[in-house]
Coordinates of C-alpha atoms (C1' of nucleotides) in Angstrom, one line a residue:
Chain K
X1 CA 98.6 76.8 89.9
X2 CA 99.7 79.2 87.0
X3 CA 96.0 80.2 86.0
X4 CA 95.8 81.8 89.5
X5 CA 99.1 83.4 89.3
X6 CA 98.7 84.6 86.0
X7 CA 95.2 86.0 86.8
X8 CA 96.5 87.9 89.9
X9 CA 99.1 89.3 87.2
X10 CA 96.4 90.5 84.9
X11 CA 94.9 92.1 88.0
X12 CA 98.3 94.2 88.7
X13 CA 98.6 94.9 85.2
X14 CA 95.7 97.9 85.3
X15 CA 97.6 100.9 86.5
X16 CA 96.8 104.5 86.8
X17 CA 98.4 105.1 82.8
X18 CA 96.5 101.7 82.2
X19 CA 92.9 102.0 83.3
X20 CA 91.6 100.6 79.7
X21 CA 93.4 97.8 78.0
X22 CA 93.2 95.8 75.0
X23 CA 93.7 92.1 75.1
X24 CA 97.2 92.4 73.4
X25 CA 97.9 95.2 76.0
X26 CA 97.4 93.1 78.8
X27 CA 99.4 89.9 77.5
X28 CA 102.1 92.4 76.6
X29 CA 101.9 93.5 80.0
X30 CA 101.5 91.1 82.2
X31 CA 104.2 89.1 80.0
X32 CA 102.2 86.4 79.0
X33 CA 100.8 84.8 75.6
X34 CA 98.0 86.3 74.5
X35 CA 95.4 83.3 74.5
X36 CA 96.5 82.7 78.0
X37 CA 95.8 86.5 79.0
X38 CA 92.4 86.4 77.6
X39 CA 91.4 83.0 79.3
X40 CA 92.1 84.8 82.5
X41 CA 90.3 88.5 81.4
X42 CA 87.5 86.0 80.0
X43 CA 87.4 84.2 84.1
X44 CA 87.2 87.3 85.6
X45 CA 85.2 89.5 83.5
X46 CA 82.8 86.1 84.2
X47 CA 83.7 86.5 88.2
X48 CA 82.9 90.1 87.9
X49 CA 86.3 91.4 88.7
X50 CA 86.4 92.9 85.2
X51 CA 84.3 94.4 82.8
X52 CA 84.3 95.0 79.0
X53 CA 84.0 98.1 77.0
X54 CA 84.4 97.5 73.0
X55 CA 87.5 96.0 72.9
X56 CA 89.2 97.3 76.2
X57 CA 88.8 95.8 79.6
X58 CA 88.5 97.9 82.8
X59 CA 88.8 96.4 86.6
X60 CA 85.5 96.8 88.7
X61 CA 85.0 97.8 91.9
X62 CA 84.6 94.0 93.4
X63 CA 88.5 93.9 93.2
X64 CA 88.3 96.0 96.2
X65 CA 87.1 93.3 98.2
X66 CA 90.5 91.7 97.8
X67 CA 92.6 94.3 99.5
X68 CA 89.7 94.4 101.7
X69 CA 90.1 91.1 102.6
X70 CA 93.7 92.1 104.3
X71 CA 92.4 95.4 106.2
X72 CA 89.4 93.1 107.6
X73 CA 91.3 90.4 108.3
X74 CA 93.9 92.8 110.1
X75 CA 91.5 94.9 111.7
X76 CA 92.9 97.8 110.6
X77 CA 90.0 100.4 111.2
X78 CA 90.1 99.3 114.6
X79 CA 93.6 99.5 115.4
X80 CA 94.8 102.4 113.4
X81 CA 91.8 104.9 112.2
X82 CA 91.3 106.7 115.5
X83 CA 94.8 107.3 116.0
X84 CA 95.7 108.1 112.6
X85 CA 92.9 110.9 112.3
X86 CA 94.0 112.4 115.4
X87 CA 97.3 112.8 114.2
X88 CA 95.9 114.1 111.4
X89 CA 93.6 116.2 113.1
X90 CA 96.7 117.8 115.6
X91 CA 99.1 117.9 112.6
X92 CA 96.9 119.0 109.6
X93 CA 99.2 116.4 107.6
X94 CA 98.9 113.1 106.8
X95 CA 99.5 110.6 109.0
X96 CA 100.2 106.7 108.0
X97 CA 100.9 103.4 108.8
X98 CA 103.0 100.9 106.9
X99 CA 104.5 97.3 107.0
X100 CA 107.3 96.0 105.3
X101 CA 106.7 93.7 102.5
X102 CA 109.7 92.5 100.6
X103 CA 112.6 95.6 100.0
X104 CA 109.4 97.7 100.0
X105 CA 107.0 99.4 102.3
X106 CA 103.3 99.0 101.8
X107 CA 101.1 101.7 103.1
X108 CA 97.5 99.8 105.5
X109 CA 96.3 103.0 106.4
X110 CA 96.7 106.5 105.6
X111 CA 94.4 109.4 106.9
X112 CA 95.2 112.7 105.0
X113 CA 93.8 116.5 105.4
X114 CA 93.8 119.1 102.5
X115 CA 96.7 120.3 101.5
X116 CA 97.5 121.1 98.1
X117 CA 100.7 119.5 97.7
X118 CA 101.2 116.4 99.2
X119 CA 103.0 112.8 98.7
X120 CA 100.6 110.6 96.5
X121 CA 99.6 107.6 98.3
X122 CA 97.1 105.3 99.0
X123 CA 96.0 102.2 101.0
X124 CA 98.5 99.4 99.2
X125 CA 101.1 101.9 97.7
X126 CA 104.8 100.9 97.9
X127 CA 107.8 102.5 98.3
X128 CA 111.5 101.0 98.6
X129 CA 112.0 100.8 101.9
X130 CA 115.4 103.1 101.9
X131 CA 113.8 106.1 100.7
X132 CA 111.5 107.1 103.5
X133 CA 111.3 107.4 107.4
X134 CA 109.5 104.7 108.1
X135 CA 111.1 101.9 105.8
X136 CA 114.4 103.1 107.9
X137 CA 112.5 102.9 110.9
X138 CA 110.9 98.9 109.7
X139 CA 114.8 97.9 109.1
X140 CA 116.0 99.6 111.8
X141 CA 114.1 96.4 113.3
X142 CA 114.8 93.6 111.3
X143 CA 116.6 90.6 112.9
X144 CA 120.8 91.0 111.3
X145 CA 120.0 88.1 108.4
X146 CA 117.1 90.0 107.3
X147 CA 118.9 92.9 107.0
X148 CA 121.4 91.6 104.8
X149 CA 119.8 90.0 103.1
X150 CA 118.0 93.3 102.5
X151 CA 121.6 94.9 101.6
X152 CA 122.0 91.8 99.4
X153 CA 119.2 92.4 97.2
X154 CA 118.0 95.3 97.3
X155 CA 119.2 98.2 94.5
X156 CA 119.6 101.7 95.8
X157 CA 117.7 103.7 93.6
X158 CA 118.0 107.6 93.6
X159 CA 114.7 109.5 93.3
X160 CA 116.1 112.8 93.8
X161 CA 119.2 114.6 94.1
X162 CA 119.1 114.2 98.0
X163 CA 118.3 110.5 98.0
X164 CA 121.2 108.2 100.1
X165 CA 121.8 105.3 97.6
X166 CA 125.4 104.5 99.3
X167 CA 124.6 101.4 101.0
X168 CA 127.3 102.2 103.6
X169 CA 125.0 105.8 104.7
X170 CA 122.2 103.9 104.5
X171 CA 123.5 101.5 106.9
X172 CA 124.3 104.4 109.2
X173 CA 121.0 106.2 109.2
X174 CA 119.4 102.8 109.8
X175 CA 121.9 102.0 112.8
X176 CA 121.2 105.8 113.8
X177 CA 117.4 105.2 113.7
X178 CA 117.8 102.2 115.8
X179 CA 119.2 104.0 118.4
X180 CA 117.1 107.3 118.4
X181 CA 114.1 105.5 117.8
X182 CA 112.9 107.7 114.7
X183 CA 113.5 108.1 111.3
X184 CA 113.7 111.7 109.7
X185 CA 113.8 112.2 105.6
X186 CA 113.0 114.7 103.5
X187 CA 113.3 115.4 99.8
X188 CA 114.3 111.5 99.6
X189 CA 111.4 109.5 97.8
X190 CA 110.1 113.2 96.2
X191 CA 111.2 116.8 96.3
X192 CA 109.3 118.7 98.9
X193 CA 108.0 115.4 100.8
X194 CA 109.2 115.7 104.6
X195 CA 108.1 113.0 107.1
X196 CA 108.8 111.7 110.6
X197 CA 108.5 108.0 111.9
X198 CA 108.7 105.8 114.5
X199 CA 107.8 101.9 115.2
X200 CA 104.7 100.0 116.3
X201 CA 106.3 96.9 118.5
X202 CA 104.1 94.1 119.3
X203 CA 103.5 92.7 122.8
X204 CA 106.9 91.0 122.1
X205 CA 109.0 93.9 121.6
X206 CA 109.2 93.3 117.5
X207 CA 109.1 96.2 115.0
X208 CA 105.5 95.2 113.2
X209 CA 104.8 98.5 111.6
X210 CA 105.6 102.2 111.1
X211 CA 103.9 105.0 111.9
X212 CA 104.4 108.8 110.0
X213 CA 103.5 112.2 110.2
X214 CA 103.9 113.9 106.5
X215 CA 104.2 116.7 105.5
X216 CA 105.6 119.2 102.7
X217 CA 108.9 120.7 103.7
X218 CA 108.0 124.2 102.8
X219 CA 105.6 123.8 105.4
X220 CA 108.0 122.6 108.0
X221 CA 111.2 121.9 108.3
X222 CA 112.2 118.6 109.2
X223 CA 113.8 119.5 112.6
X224 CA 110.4 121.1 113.6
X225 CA 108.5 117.8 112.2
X226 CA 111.1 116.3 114.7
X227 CA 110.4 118.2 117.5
X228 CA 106.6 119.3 117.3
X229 CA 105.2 115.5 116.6
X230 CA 107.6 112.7 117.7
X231 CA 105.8 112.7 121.2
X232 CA 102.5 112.6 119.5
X233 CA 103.6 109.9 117.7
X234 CA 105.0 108.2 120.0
X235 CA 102.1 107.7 121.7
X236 CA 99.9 106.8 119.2
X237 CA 102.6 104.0 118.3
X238 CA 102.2 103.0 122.1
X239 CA 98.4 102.8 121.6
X240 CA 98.7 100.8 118.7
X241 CA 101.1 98.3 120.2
X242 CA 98.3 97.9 122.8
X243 CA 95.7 97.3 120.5
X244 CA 97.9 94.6 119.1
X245 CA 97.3 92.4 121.9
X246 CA 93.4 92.1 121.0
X247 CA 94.6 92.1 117.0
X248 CA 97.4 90.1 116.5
X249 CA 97.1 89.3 112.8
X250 CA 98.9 92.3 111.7
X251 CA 101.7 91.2 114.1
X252 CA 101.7 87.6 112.8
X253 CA 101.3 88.8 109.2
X254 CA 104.3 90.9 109.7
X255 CA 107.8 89.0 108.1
X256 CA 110.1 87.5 110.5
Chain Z
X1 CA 90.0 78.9 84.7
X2 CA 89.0 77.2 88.0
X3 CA 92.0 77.2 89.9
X4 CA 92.0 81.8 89.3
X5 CA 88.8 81.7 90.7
X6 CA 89.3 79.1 93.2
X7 CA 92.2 81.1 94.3
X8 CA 90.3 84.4 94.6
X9 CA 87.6 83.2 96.8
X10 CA 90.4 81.8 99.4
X11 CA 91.9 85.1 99.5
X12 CA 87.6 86.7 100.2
X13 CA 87.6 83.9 103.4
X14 CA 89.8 86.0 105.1
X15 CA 88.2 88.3 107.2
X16 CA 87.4 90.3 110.3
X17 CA 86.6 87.0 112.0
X18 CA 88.9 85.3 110.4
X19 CA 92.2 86.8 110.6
X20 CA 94.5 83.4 110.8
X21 CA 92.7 80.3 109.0
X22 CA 93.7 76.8 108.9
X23 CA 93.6 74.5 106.1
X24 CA 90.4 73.1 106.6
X25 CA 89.0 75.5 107.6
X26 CA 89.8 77.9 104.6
X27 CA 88.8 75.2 102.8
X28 CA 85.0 75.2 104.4
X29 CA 84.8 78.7 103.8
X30 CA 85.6 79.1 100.5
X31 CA 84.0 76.2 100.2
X32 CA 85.8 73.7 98.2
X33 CA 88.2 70.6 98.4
X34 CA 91.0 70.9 101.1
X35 CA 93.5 69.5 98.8
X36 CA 92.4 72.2 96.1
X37 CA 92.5 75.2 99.2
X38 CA 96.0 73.7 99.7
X39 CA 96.8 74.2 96.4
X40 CA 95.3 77.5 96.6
X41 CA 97.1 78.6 99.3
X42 CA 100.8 77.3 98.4
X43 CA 100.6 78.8 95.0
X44 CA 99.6 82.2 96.9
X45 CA 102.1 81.9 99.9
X46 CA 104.5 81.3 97.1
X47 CA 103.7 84.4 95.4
X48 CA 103.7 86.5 98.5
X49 CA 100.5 87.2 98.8
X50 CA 99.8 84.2 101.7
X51 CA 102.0 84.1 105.1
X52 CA 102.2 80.8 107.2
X53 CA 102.0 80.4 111.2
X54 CA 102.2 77.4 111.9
X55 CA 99.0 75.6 110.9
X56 CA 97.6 78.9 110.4
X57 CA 97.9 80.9 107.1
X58 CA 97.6 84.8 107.0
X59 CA 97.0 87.2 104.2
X60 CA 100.0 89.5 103.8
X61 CA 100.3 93.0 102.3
X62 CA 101.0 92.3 98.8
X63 CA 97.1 91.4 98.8
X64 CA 96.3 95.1 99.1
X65 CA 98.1 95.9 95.4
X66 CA 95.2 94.3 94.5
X67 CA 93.0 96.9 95.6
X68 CA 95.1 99.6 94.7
X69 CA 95.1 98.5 91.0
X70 CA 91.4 99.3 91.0
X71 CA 92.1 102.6 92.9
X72 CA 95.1 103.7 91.1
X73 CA 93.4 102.3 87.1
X74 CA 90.3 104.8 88.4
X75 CA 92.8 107.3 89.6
X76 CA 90.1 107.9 93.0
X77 CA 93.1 109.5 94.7
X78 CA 93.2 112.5 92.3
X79 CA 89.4 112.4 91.6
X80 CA 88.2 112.8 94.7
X81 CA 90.2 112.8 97.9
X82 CA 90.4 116.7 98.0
X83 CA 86.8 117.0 97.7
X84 CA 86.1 114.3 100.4
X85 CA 89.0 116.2 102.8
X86 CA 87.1 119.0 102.8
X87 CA 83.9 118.0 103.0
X88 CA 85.3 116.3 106.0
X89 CA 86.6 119.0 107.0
X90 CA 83.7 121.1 106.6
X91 CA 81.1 119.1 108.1
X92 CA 83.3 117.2 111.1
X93 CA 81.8 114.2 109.7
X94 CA 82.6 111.2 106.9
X95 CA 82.6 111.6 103.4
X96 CA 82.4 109.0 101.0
X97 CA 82.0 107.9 97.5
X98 CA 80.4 104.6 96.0
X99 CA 79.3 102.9 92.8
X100 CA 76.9 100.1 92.2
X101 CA 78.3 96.6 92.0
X102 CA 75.8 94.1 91.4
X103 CA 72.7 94.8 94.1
X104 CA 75.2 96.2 96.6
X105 CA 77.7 99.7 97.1
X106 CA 80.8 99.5 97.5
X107 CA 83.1 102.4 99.4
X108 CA 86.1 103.3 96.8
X109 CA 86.7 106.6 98.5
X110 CA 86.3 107.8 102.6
X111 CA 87.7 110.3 104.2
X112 CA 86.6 110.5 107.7
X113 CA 87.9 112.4 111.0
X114 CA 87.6 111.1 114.6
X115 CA 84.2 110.4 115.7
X116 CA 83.7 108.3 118.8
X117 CA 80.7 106.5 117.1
X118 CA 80.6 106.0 113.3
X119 CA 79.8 103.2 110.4
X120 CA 82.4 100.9 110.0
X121 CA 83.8 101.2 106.5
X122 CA 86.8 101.8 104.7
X123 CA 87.4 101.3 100.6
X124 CA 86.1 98.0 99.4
X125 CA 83.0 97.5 101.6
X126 CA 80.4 96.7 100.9
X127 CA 76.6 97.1 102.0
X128 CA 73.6 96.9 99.7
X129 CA 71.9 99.6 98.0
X130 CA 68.5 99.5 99.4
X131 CA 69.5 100.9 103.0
X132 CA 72.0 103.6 102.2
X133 CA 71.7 106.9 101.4
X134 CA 74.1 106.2 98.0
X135 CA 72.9 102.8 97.5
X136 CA 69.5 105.0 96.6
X137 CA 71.3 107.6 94.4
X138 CA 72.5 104.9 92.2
X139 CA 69.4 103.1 91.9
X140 CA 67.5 106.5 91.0
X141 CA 70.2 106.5 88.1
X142 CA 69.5 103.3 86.8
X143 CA 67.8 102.7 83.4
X144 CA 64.7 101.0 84.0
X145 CA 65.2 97.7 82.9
X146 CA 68.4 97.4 85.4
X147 CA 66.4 98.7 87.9
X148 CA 63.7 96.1 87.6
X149 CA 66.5 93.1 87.5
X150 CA 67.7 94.7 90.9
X151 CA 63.9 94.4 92.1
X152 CA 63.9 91.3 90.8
X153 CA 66.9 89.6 92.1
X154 CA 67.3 91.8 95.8
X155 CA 66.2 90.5 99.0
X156 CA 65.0 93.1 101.2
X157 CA 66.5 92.6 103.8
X158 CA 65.9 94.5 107.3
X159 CA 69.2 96.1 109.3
X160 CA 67.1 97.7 112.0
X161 CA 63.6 98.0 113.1
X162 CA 63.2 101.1 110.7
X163 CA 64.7 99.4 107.4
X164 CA 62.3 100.0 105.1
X165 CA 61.8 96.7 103.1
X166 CA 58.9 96.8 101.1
X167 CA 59.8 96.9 97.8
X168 CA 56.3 99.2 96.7
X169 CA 58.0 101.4 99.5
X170 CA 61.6 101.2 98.1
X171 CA 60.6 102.4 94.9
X172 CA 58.8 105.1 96.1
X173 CA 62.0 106.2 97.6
X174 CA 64.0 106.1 95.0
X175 CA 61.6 107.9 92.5
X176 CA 61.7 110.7 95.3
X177 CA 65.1 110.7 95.0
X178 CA 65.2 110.9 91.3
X179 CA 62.8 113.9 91.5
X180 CA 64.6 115.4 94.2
X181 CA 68.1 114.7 93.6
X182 CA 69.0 113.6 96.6
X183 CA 68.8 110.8 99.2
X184 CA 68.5 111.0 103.0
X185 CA 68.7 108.0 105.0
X186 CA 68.3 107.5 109.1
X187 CA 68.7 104.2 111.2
X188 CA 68.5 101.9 107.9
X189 CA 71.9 100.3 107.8
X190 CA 72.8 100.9 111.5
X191 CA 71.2 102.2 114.6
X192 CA 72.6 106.1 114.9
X193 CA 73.4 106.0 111.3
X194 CA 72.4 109.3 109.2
X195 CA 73.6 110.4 106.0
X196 CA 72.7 112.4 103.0
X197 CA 73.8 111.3 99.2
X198 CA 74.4 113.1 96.1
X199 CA 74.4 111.5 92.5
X200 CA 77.6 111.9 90.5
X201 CA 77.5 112.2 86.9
X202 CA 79.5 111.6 84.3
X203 CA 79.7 113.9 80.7
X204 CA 76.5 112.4 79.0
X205 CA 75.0 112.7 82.3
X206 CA 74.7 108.9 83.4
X207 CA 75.0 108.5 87.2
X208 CA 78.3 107.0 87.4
X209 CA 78.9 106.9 91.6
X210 CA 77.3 108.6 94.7
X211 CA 78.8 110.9 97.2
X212 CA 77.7 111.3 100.7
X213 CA 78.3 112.9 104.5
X214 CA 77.5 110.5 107.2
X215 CA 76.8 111.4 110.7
X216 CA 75.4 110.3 114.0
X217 CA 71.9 111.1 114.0
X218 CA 72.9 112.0 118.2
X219 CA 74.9 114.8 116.4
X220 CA 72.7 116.5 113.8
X221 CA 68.9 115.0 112.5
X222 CA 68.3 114.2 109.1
X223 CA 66.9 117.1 108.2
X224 CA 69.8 119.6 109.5
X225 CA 72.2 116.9 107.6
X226 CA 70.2 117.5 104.5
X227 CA 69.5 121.4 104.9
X228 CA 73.2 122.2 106.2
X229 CA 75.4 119.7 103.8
X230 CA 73.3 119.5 100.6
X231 CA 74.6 122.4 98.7
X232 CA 77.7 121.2 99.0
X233 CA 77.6 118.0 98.2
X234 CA 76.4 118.8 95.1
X235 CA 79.1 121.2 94.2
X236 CA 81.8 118.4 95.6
X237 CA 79.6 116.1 93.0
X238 CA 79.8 118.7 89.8
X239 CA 83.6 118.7 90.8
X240 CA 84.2 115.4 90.5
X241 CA 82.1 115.3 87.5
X242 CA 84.1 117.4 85.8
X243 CA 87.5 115.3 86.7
X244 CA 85.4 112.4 84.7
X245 CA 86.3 113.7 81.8
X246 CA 89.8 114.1 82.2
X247 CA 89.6 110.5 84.1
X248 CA 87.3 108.5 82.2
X249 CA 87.7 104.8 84.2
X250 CA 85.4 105.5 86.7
X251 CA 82.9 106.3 84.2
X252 CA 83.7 103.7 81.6
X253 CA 84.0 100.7 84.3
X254 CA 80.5 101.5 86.4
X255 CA 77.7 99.5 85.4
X256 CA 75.3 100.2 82.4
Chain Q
dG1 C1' 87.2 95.7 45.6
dT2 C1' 91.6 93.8 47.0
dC3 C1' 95.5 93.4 49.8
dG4 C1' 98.1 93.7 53.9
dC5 C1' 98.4 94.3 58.7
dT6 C1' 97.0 93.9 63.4
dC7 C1' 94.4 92.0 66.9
dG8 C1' 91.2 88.7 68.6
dT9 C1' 89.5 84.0 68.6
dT10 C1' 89.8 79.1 68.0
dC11 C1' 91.9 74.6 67.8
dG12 C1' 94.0 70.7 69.8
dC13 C1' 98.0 68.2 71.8
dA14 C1' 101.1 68.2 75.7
dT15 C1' 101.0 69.3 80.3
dA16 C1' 98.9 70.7 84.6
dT17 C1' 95.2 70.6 87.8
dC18 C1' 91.3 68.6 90.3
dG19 C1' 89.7 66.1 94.0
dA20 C1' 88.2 61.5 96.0
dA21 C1' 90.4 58.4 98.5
dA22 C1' 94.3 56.7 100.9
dT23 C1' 97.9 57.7 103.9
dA24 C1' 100.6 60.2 107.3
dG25 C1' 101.1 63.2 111.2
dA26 C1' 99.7 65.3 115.5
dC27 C1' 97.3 65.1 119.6
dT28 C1' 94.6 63.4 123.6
dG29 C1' 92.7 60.1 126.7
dC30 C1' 93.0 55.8 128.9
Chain J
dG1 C1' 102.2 52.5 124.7
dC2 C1' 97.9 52.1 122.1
dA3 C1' 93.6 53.5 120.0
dG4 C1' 90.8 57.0 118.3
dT5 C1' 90.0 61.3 116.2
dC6 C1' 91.0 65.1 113.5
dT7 C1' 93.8 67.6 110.2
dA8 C1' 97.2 67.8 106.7
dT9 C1' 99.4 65.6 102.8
dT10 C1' 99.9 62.6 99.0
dT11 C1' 98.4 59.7 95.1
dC12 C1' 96.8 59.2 90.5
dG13 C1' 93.1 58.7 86.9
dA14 C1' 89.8 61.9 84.9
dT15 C1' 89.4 66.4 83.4
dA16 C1' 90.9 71.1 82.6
dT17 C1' 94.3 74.2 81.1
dG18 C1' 98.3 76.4 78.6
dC19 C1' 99.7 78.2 74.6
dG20 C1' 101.8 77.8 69.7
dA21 C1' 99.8 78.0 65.6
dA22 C1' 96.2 78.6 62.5
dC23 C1' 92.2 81.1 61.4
dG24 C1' 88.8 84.9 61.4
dA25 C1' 87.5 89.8 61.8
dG26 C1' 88.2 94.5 61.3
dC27 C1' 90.4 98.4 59.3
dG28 C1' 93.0 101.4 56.3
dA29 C1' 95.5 102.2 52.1
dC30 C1' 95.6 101.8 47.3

DNA sequence: GTCGCTCGTTCGCATATCGAAATAGACTGC
DNA sequence: GCAGTCTATTTCGATATGCGAACGAGCGAC
C-alpha cells in the first residue's frame, strides 16, 4: 500500500523548521512526485489531519490522536506518570522513559520541572541510541545478534567533542553498563546535558525500557547524579516492572 | 486515497482496551474488510510502525513521530512547557493547553505533578468542548456562524449528574465566559473534576487555544481555583501569546 | 501588455489496490 | 481421526491509484 506509506511520509515531513509548506515543499521533502504528494495532502486535509492556509499546508491537532493511539494502547499514564513525577518532584529534573526503536531511542514519557536550560525533548523524540544513558542501558540488554547487528548498522555519529564514536568504547561502556546496571553520560548527545539511567525488565527478566533522571551538568556533576538518584531510580524501575504485569503491551511491543 | 485513510483509522483502533488486536478484530474496529486491515497492517508492520505477536499485532514507537510532527511543526515544547511547569509548580495541580478540533478539545500541552486522584489525559486526548473548562474558552472565541454549526452538529451529551446539557444553558455559559473572560467548570467531565480556563490569543486577537489549572474539587472549590489561579493564568496566557508571533503554526493551523 | 518562470492542477494509461468469495490453517469436541 | 467452527490467507475481476507529462494560474520583469 504506497498511498498509506507515502501519506504517513507527508505526515513526518512537517518539522519544527517546517510548520508551513507548500505542495512542492512537501513532494520535495517527503521525496516524492508532486501529483502524488498532493493526492495525499488533498486525503488528509479531507480526513482532517491537515489544514490549508493560501497555498501552505499545516498539520492539525487530530494527528495527535495517532501517537495517542500508542500511549493508550500502552498504558503509559498508568504505568509511568506517577513515578516519573515523583522523580521529578525529588530531583527537580526531568525524568523519562524510553524504548528502543531501531538504532534509536524514542522517548513515551517524559515529566520535566522548570529549569532554564534543559535537553529538548518530547513524547516521540529520538536519539541514537549510543549517545545517551539510557540507549546504553537498552543495549546493554539486547540479545548478542541484536547487538551486532546494532554495531553492523549503525554509524557513530559525534555530537560533541566528548561523544564516544569508537565502536570498540562503545562496546565497553555498554558491557560496563551491563554489569553496573546504569548508564552515566554527560556532554554526549549536547553540551551541558548530564543524565543517569537504568532498565525497566519485564516479569521475564528482559530490558523493555529505560528510565533517566536529567539534568544540566552545571547543576551536578555526573558522579553526584550517580550517587544522589540511582536508588530512587531504581525503585521506580522496580515499580514499573510490576506494573508491567497488569500492562504488558509495552513489553510485547518492545523489539526482541 | 483509500488505502492512507484506511491505514490511519487501523492505527486509531488501538487503544486503552485494545492494546494487542488480532486480525479480525482490527478489522471490526476500524471497520472495514479483513483482507484490506491485512493489508493495512503488513504495509505498517513493514514500515515499523506495526509489531507482530503471534496472531496479535501491536503498535510500536515509531507511531508516536507521528504525534511529535504536530508538536514539534507547532513548536508546543518552546511555546509553552515553561509556562505550564510553573503553573504546575505554582499551583500543585495540572496545567494544560488545548485547541478546538471539530466539536471536541484536544490536550497538546500538560504538565502535571503527582496527584493521587486526577483526569486522565495526556497530549492528544481528547474530550468535547461543552464539559470542559477550555472546551468553553474556545467556543466563547468562536465567530458566530462556527459557533452555531457546533450547536448545530454537537450532541449534548451528559458525563455526570451535573453536566449541564441544555443547549439554551450552554450558551449562556459561554456568553458569560466571553464577558468574563474566563471559564470555571466543576463535576462536568468527571466526578471530583475542577478546573479554571483562560483564552489564548493570538496577534489580531483570535482565540487560538485555551489554558487551564485542573484540580480536585476535594482539594480547593471552584471558586478558590478561580480567585487563587486566575491572575495567573492569564499572564501564563499573554505569555504564550506573545511566543505566537514568533511561532506562528499554532495560530495559523487552529480553526477559523 | 507580453514573456518567462515557477508552482499547482489535470489528464489518462499502466499498475496497484480493493474486497467478495474461495481456500487454507488452527483448534476443539466427540 | 473426523467434523465443525472460526480466523487468516489467497485469488482475481472491478475499480482506484501513481505519476509523467501537459496544461493552467499567478507573478514579476521588461
Amino acid at each position: 500500500m504506497g498511498g498509506l506509506a507515502k501519506g504517513l511520509l507527508v505526515i513526518r515531513a512537517f518539522t519544527r523548521d517546517h510548520s508551513a509548506l507548500t505542495l512542492s515543499e512537501v513532494a520535495a521533502i517527503a521525496g516524492m512526485p508532486a501529483a502524488t504528494a498532493r493526492r495525499c495532502l488533498l486525503t488528509l486535509e479531507e480526513l482532517g489531519y491537515v489544514t490549508r492556509r493560501g497555498r501552505a499546508f499545516l498539520l492539525r491537532p487530530k494527528v495527535l490522536e495517532l501517537g495517542a493511539a500508542y500511549l493508550e494502547s500502552m498504558d503509559i499514564e498508568h504505568l509511568t506518570q506517577t513515578h516519573l513525577e515523583e522523580l521529578a518532584r525529588l530531583t527537580g529534573d526531568s525524568a523519562a522513559l524510553s524504548v528502543l526503536d531501531g538504532n534509536d531511542i524514542v522517548y513515551v514519557a517524559r515529566t520535566s520541572v522548570r529549569t532554564l536550560v534543559r535537553l529538548e525533548a518530547h513524547v516521540g523524540s529520538r536519539f541514537p541510541a549510543h549517545v545517551t544513558s539510557m540507549g546504553r542501558v537498552l543495549l546493554a540488554g539486547l540479545a548478542p545478534e541484536r547487538l551486532e547487528h546494532y554495531f553492523r548498522t549503525q554509524k557513530f555519529e559525534a555530537f560533541t567533542d566528548h561523544t564516544v564514536t569508537d565502536p570498540k568504547k562503545v562496546r565497553q561502556l555498554i558491557e560496563e553498563c551491563r554489569r553496573s546496571g546504569y548508564s552515566a553520560v554527560e556532554d554526549e548527545l549536547a553540551y551541558g546535558v548530564v543524565a543517569v539511567a537504568v532498565p525497566v525488565h519485564d516479569q521475564s527478566g528482559r530490558v523493555v525500557a529505560a528510565l533517566n533522571s536529567s539534568s544540566h551538568s552545571r547543576r551536578i556533576s555526573k558522579a553526584r547524579l550517580v550517587r544522589d538518584r540511582l536508588a530512587m531510580l531504581k525503585q521506580a524501575s522496580r515499580a514499573i516492572s510490576a506494573e508491567l504485569a497488569r500492562v504488558p503491551g509495552l513489553a510485547l511491543s518492545a523489539q526482541a
